[in-house]
PDB file of C-alpha atoms (C1' of nucleotides) in Angstrom:
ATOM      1  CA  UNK T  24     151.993 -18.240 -30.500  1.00  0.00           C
ATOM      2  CA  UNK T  25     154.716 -19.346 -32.708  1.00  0.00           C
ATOM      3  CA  UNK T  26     154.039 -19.528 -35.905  1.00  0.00           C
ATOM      4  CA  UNK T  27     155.079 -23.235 -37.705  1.00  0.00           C
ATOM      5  CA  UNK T  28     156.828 -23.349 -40.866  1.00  0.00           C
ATOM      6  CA  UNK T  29     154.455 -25.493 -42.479  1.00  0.00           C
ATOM      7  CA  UNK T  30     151.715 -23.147 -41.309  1.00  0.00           C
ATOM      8  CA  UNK T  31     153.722 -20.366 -42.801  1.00  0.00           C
ATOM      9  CA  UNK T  32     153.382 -21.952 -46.499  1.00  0.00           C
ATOM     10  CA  UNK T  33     150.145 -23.327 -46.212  1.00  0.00           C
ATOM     11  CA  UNK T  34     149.518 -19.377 -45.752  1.00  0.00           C
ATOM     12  CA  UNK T  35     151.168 -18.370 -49.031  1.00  0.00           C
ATOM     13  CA  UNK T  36     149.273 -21.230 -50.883  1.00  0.00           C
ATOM     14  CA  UNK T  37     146.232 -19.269 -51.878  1.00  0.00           C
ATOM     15  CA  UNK T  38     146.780 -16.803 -54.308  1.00  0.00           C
ATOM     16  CA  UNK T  39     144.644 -13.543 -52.377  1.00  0.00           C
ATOM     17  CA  UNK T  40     146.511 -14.278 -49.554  1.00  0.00           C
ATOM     18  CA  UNK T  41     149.806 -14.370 -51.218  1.00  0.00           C
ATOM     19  CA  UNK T  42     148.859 -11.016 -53.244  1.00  0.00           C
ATOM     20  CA  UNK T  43     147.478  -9.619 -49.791  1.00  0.00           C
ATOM     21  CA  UNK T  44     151.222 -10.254 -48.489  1.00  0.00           C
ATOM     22  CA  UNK T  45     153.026  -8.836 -50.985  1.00  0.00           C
ATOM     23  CA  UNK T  46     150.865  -5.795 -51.220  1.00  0.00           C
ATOM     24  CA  UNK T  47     152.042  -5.226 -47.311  1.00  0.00           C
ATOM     25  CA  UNK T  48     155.524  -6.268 -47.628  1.00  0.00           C
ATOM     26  CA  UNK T  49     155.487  -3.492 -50.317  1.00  0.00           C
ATOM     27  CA  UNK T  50     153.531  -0.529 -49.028  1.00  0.00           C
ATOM     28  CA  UNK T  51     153.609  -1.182 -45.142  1.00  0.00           C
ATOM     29  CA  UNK T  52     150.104  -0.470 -44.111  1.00  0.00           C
ATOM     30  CA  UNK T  53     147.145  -0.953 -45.173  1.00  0.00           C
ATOM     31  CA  UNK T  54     143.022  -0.768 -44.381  1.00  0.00           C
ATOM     32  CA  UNK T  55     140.732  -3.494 -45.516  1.00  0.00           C
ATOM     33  CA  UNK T  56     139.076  -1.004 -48.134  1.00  0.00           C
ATOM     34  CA  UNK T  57     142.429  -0.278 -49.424  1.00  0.00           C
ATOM     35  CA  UNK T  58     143.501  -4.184 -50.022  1.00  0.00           C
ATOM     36  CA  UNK T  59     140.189  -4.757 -51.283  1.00  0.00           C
ATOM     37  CA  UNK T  60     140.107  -2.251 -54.110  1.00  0.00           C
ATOM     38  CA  UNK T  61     144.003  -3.214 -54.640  1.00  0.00           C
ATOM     39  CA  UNK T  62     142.654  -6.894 -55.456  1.00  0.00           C
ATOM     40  CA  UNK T  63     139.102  -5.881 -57.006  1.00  0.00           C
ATOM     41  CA  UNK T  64     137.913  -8.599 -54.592  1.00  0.00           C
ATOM     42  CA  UNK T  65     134.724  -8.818 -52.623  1.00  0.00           C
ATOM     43  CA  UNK T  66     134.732  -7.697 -49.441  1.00  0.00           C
ATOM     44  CA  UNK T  67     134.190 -10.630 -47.365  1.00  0.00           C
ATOM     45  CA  UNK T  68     136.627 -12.452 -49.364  1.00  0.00           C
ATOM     46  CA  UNK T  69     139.166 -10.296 -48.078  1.00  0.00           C
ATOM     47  CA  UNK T  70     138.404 -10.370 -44.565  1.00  0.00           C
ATOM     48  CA  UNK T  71     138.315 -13.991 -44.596  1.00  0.00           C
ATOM     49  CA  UNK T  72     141.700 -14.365 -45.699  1.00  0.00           C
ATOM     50  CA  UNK T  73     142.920 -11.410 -44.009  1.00  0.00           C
ATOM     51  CA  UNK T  74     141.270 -13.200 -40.368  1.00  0.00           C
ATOM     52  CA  UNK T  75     143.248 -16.357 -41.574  1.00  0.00           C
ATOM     53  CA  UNK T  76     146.856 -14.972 -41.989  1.00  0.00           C
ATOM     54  CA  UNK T  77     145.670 -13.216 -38.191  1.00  0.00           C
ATOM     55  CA  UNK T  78     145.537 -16.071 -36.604  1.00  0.00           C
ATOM     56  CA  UNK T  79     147.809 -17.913 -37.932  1.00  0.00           C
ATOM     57  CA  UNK T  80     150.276 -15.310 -36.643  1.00  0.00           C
ATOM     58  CA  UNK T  81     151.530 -13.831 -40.131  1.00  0.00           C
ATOM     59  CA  UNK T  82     150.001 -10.140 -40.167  1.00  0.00           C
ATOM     60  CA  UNK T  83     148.765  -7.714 -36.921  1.00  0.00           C
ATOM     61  CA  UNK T  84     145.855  -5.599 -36.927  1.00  0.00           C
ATOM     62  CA  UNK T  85     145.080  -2.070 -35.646  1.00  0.00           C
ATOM     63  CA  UNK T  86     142.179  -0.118 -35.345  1.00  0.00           C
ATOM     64  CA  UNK T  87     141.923   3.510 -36.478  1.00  0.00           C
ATOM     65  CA  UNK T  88     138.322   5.007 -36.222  1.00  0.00           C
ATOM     66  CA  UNK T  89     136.472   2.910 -38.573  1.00  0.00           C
ATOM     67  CA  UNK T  90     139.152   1.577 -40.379  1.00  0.00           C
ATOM     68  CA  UNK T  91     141.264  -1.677 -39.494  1.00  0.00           C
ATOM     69  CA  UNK T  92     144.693  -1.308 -40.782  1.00  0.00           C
ATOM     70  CA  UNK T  93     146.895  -4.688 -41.568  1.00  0.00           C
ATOM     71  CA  UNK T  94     150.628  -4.973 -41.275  1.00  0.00           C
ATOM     72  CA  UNK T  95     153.083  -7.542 -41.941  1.00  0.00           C
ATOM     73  CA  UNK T  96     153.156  -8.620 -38.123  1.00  0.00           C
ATOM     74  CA  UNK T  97     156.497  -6.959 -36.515  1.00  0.00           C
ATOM     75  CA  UNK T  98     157.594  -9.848 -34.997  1.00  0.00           C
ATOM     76  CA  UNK T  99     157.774 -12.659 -37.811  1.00  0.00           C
ATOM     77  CA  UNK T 100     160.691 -14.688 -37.789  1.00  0.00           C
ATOM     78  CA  UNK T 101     163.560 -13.151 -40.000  1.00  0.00           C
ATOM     79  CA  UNK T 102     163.822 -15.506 -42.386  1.00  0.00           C
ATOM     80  CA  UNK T 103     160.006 -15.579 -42.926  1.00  0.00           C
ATOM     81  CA  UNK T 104     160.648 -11.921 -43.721  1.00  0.00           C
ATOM     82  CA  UNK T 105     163.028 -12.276 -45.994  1.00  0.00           C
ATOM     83  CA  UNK T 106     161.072 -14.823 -47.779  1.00  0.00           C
ATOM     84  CA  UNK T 107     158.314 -12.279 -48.355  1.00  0.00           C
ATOM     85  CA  UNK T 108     161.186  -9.444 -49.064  1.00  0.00           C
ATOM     86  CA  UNK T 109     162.519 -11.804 -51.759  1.00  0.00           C
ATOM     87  CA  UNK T 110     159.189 -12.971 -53.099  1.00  0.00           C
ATOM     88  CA  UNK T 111     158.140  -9.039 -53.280  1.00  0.00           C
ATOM     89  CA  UNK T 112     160.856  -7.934 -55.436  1.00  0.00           C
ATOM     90  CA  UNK T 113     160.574 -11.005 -57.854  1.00  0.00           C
ATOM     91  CA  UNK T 114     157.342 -10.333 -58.669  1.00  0.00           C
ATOM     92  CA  UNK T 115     157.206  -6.791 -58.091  1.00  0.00           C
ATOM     93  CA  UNK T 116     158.052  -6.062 -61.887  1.00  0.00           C
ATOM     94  CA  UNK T 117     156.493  -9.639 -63.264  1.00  0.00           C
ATOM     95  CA  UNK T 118     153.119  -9.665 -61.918  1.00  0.00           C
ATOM     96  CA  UNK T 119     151.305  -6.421 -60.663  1.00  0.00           C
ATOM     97  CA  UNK T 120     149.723  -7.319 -57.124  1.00  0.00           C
ATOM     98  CA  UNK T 121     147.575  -4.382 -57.235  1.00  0.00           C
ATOM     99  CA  UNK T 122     145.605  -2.661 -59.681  1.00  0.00           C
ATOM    100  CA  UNK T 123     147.164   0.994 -60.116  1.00  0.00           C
ATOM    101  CA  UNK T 124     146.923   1.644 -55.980  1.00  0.00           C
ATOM    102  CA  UNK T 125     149.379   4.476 -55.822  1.00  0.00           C
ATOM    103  CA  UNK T 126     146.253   6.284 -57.454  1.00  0.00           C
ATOM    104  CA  UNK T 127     143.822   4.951 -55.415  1.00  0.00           C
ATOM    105  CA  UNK T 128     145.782   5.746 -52.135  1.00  0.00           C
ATOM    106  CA  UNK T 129     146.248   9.641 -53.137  1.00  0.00           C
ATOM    107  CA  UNK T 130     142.233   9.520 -54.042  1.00  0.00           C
ATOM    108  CA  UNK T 131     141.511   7.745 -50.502  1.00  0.00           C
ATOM    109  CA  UNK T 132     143.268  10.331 -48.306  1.00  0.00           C
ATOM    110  CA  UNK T 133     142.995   8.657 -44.840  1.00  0.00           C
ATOM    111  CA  UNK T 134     142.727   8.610 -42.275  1.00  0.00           C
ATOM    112  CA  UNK T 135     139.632  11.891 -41.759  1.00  0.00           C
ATOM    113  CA  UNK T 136     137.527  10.380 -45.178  1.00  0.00           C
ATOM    114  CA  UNK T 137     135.839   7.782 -46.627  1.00  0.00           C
ATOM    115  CA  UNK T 138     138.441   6.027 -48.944  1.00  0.00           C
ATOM    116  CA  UNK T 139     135.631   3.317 -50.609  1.00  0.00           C
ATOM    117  CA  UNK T 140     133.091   4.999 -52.979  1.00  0.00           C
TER     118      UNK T 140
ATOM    119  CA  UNK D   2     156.990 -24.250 -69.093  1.00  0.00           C
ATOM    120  CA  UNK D   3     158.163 -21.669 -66.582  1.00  0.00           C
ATOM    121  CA  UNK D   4     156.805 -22.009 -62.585  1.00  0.00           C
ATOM    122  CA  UNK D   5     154.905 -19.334 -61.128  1.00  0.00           C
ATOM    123  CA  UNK D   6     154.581 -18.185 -58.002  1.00  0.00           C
ATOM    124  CA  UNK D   7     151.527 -19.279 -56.946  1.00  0.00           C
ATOM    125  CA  UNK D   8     152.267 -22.679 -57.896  1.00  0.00           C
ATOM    126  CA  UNK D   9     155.953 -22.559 -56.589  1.00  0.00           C
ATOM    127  CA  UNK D  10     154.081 -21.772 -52.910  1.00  0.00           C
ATOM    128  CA  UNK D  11     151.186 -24.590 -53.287  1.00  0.00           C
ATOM    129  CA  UNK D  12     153.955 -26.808 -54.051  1.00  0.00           C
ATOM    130  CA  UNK D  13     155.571 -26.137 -50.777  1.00  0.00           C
ATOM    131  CA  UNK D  14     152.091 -25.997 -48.648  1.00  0.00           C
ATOM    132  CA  UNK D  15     152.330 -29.799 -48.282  1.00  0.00           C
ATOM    133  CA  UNK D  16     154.504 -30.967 -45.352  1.00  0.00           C
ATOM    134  CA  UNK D  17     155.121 -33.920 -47.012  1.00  0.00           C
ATOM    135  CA  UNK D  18     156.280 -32.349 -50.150  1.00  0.00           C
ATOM    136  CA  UNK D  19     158.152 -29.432 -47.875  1.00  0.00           C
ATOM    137  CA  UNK D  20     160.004 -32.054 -46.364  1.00  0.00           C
ATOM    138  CA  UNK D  21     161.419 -33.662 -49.415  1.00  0.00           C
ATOM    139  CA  UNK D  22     162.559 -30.404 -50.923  1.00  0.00           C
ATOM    140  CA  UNK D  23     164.188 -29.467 -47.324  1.00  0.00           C
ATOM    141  CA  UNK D  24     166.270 -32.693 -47.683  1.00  0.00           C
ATOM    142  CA  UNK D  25     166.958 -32.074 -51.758  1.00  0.00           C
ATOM    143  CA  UNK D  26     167.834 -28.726 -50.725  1.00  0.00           C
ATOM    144  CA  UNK D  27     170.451 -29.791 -47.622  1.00  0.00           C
ATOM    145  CA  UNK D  28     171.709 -33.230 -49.462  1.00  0.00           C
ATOM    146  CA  UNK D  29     172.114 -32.295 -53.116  1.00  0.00           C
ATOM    147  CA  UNK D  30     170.699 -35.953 -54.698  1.00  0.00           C
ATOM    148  CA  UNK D  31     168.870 -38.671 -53.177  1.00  0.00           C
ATOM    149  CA  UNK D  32     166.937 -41.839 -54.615  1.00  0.00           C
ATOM    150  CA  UNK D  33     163.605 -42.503 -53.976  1.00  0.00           C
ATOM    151  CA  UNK D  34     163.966 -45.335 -51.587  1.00  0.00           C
ATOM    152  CA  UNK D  35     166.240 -43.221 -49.162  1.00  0.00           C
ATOM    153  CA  UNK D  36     163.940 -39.990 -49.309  1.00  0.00           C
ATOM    154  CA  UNK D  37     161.152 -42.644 -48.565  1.00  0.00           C
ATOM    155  CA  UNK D  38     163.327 -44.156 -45.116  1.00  0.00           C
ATOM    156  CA  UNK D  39     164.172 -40.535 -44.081  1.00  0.00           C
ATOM    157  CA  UNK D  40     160.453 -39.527 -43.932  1.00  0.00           C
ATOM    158  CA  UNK D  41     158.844 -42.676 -42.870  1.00  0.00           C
ATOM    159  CA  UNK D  42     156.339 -42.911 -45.193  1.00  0.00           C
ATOM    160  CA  UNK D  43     155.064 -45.597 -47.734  1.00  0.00           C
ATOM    161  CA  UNK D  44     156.679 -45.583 -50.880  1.00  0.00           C
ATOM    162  CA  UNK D  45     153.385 -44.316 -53.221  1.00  0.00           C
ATOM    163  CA  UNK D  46     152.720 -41.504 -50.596  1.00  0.00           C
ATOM    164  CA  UNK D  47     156.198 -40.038 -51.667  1.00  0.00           C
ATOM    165  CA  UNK D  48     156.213 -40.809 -55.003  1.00  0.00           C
ATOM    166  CA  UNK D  49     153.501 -39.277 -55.819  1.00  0.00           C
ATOM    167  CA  UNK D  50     154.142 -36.009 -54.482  1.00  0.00           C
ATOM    168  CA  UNK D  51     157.849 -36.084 -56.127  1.00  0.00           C
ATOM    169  CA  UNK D  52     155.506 -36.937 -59.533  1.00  0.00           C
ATOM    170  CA  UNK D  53     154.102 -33.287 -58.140  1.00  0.00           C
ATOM    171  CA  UNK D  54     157.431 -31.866 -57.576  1.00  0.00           C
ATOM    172  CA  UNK D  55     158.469 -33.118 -60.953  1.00  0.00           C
ATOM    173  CA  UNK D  56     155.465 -31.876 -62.814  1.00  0.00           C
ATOM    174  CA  UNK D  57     155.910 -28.219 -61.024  1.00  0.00           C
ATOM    175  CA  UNK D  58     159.041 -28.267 -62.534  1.00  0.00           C
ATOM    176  CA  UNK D  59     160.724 -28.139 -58.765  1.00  0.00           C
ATOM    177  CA  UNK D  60     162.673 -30.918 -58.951  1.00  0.00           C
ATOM    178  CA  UNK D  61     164.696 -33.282 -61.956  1.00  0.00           C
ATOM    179  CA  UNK D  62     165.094 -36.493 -61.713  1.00  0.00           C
ATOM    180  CA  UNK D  63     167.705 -38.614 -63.174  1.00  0.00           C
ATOM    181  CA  UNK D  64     167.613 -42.888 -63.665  1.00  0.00           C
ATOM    182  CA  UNK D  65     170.752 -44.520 -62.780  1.00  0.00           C
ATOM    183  CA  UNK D  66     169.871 -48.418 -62.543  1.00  0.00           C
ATOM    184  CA  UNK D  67     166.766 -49.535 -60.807  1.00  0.00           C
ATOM    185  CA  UNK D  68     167.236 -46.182 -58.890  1.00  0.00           C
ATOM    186  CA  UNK D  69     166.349 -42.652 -60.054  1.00  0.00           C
ATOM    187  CA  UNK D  70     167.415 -39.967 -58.171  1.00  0.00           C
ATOM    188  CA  UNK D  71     166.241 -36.572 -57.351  1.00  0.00           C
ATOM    189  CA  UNK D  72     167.100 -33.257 -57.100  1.00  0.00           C
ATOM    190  CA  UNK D  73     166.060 -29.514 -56.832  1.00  0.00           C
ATOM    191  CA  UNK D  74     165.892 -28.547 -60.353  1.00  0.00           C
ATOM    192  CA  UNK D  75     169.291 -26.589 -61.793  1.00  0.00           C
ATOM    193  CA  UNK D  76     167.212 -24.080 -63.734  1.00  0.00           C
ATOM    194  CA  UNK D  77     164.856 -23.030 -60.760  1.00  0.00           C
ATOM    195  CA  UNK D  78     164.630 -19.165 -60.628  1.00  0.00           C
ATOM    196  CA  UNK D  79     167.303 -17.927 -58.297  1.00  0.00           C
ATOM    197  CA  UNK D  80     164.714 -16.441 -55.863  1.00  0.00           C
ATOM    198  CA  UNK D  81     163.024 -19.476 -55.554  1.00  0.00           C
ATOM    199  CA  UNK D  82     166.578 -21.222 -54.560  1.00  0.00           C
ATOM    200  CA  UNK D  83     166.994 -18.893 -52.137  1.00  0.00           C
ATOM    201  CA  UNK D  84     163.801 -19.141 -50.536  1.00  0.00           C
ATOM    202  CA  UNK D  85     164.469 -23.173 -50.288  1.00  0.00           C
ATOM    203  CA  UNK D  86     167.758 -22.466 -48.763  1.00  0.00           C
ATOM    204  CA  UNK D  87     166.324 -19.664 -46.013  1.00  0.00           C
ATOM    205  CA  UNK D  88     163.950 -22.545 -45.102  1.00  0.00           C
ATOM    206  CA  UNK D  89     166.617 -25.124 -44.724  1.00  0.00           C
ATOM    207  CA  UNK D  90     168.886 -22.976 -42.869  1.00  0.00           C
ATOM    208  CA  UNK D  91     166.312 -21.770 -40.572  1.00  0.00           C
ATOM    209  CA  UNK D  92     164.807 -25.038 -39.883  1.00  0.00           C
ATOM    210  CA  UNK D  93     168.142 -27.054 -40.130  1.00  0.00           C
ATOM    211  CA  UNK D  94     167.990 -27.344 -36.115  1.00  0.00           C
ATOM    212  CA  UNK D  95     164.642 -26.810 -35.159  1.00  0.00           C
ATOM    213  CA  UNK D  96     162.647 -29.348 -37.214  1.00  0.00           C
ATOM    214  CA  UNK D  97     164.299 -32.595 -38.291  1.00  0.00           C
ATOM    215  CA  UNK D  98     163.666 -33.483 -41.635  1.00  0.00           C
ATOM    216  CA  UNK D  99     164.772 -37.153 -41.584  1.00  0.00           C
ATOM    217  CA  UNK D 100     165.246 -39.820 -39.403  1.00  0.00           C
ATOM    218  CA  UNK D 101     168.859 -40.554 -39.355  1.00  0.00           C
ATOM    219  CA  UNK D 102     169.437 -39.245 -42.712  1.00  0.00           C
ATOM    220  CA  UNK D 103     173.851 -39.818 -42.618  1.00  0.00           C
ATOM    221  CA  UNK D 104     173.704 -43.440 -40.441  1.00  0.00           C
ATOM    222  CA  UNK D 105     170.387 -44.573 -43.642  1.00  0.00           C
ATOM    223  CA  UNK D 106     173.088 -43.099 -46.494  1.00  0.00           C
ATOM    224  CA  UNK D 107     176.580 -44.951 -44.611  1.00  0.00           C
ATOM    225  CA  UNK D 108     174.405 -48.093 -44.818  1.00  0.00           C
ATOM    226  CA  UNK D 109     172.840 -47.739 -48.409  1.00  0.00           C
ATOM    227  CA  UNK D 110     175.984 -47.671 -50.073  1.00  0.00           C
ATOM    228  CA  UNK D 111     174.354 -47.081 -53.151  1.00  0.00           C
ATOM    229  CA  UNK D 112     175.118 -47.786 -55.821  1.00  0.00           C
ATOM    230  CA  UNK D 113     175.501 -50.931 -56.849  1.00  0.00           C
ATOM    231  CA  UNK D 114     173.733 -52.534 -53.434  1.00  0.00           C
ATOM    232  CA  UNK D 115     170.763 -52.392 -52.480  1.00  0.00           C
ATOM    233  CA  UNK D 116     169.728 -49.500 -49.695  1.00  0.00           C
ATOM    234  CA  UNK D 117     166.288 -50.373 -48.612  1.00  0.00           C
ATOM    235  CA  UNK D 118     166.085 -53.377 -46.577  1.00  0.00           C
TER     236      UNK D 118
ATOM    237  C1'  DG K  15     161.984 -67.088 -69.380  1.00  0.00           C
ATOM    238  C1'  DC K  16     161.326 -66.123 -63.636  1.00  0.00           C
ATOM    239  C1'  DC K  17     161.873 -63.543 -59.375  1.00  0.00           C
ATOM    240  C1'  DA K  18     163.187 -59.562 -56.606  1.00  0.00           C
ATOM    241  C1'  DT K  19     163.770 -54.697 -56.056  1.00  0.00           C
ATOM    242  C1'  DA K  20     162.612 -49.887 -57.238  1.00  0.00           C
ATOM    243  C1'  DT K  21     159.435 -46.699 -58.768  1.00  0.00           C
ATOM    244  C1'  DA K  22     155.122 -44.923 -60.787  1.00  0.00           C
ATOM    245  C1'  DT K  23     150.232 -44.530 -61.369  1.00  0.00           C
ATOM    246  C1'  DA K  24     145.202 -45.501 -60.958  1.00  0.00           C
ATOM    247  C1'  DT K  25     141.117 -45.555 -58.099  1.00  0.00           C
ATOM    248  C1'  DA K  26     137.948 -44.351 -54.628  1.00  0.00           C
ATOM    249  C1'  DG K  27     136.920 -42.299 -50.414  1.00  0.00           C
ATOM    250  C1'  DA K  28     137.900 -38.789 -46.701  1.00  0.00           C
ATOM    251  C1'  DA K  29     139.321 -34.389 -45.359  1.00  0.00           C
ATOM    252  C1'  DA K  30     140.376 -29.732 -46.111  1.00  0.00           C
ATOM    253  C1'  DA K  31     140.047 -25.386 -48.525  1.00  0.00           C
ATOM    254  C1'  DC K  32     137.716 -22.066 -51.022  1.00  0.00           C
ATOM    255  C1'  DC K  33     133.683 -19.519 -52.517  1.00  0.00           C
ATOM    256  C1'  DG K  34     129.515 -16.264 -52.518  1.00  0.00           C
ATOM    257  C1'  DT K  35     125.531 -14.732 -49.976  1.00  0.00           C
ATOM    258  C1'  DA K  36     123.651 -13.201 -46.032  1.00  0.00           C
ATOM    259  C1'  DT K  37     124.081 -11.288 -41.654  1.00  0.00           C
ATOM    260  C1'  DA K  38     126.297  -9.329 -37.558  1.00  0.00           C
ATOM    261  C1'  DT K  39     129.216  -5.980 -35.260  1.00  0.00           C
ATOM    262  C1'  DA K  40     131.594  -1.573 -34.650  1.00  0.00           C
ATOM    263  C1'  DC K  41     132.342   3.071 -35.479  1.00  0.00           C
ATOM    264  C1'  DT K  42     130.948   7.970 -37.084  1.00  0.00           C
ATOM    265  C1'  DA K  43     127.873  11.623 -37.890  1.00  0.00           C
ATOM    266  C1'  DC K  44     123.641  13.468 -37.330  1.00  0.00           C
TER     267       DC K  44
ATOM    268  C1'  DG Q  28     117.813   7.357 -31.433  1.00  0.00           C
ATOM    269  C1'  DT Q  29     118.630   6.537 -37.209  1.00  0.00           C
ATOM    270  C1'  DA Q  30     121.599   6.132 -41.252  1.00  0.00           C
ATOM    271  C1'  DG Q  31     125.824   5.112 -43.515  1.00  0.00           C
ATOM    272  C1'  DT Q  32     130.412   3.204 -43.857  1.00  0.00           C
ATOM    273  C1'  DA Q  33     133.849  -0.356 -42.590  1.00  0.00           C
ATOM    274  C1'  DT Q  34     134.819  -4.806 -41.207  1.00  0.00           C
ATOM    275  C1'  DA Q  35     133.992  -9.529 -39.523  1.00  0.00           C
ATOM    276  C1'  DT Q  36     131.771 -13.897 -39.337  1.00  0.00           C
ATOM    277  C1'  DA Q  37     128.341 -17.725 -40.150  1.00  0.00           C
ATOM    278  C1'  DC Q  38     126.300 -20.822 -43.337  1.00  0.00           C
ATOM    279  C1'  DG Q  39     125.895 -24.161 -47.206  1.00  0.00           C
ATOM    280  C1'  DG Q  40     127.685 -25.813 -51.253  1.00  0.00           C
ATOM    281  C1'  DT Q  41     131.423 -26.805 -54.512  1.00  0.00           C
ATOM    282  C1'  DT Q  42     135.933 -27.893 -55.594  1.00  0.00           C
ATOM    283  C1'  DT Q  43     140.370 -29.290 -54.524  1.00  0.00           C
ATOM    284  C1'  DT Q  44     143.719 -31.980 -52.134  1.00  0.00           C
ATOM    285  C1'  DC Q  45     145.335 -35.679 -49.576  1.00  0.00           C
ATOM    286  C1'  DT Q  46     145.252 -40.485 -48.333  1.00  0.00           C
ATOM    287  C1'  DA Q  47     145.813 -45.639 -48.576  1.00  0.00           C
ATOM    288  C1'  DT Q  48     145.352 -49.794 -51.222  1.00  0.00           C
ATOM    289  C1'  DA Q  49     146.051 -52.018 -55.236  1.00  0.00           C
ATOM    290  C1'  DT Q  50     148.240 -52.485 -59.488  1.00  0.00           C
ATOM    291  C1'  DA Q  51     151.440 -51.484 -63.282  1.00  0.00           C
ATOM    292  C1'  DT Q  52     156.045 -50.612 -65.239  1.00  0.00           C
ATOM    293  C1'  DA Q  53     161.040 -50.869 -65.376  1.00  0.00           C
ATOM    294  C1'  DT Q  54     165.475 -52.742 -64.224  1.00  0.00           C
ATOM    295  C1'  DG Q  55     168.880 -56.433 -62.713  1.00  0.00           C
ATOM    296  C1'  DG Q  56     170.291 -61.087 -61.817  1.00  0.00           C
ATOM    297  C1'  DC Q  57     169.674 -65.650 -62.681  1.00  0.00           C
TER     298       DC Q  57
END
DNA sequence: GCCATATATATAGAAAACCGTATATACTAC
DNA sequence: GTAGTATATACGGTTTTCTATATATATGGC
């Protein structure tokens, strides 16, 4: 499954998804729970968009107990990477992805605990 | 009026509008008419998404004559340059942008004569 | 003035994308 | 088995985006 270039920026196009990128190309790994607190988005929302950049090749999935952890997917074209990389740092400082996760990562503790209230 | 992000990436989510930026990005300046040959599409169609372009602040455009050419815009954040230029690069040889982009320009001669038949 | 070329925009309809709510599935602990 | 947490998906409606056709504007040459 190659992934297209056009399909590559019609998956940055939507602002969750992009925010769900950058929030992986910055901390690694993450669990649905995690991203979804980091965005103060519904639930569902998330997993929507989260299914979308699945299939269409751009993140990987791995299960853990009850907890499904996303990843930038390992084997994305380099310069697809890069893009991400670049886009990352540009907006690291500019526009906060997340809202304060550091602290909500040492509060969540996983994997052994419940990281959602 | 700065560009941000999210509308830098739903500007290039179009294929259309990817695909004028891709040849912007490789060719420096190009009128309307021969960005309209190189695609082979109707004139509106890419119009309009240059207006798009143009109102993102993306690309500049510049009269000369009858013609007005475009280009990526000089005071794009560097990031964003980059990004266009990882995209050309990677897709210089895998995806052809234009149809016989060099043999459309050798025969345009522009200015001064008319390049679309 | 008229005619041709180049480019832009307006309009209306079709297609795609996004959303929230509700529900289904999977795992863990008891 | 039941209950609770985590995640995914299905459904229906709304909004956005793209399209093609038609028309308008601008320039150049006569």
């Amino acid at each position: 499954m190659t992934l297209a270039t056009d399909d590559f920026f019609k998956a940055l196009a939507d602002p969750t998804r992009l925010r769900l990128l950058m929030l992986l190309a910055c901390e690694g790994e993450l669990c649905v729970c995690e991203l979804t607190h980091a965005l103060t988005e519904i639930q569902p929302k998330v997993s929507r968009h989260l299914g979308l950049l699945r299939t269409a090749g751009l993140v990987q999935d791995r299960r853990e107990g009850q907890w499904i952890f996303y990843r930038i997917h390992p084997q994305l074209p380099t310069w697809m990477g890069q893009v991400l990389e670049q886009t990352a740092q540009a907006n690291r400082k500019a526009e906060p992805f997340a809202t304060d996760l550091r602290k909500l990562r040492s509060m969540a503790n996983r994997p052994g605990k419940a990281c959602c209230a």
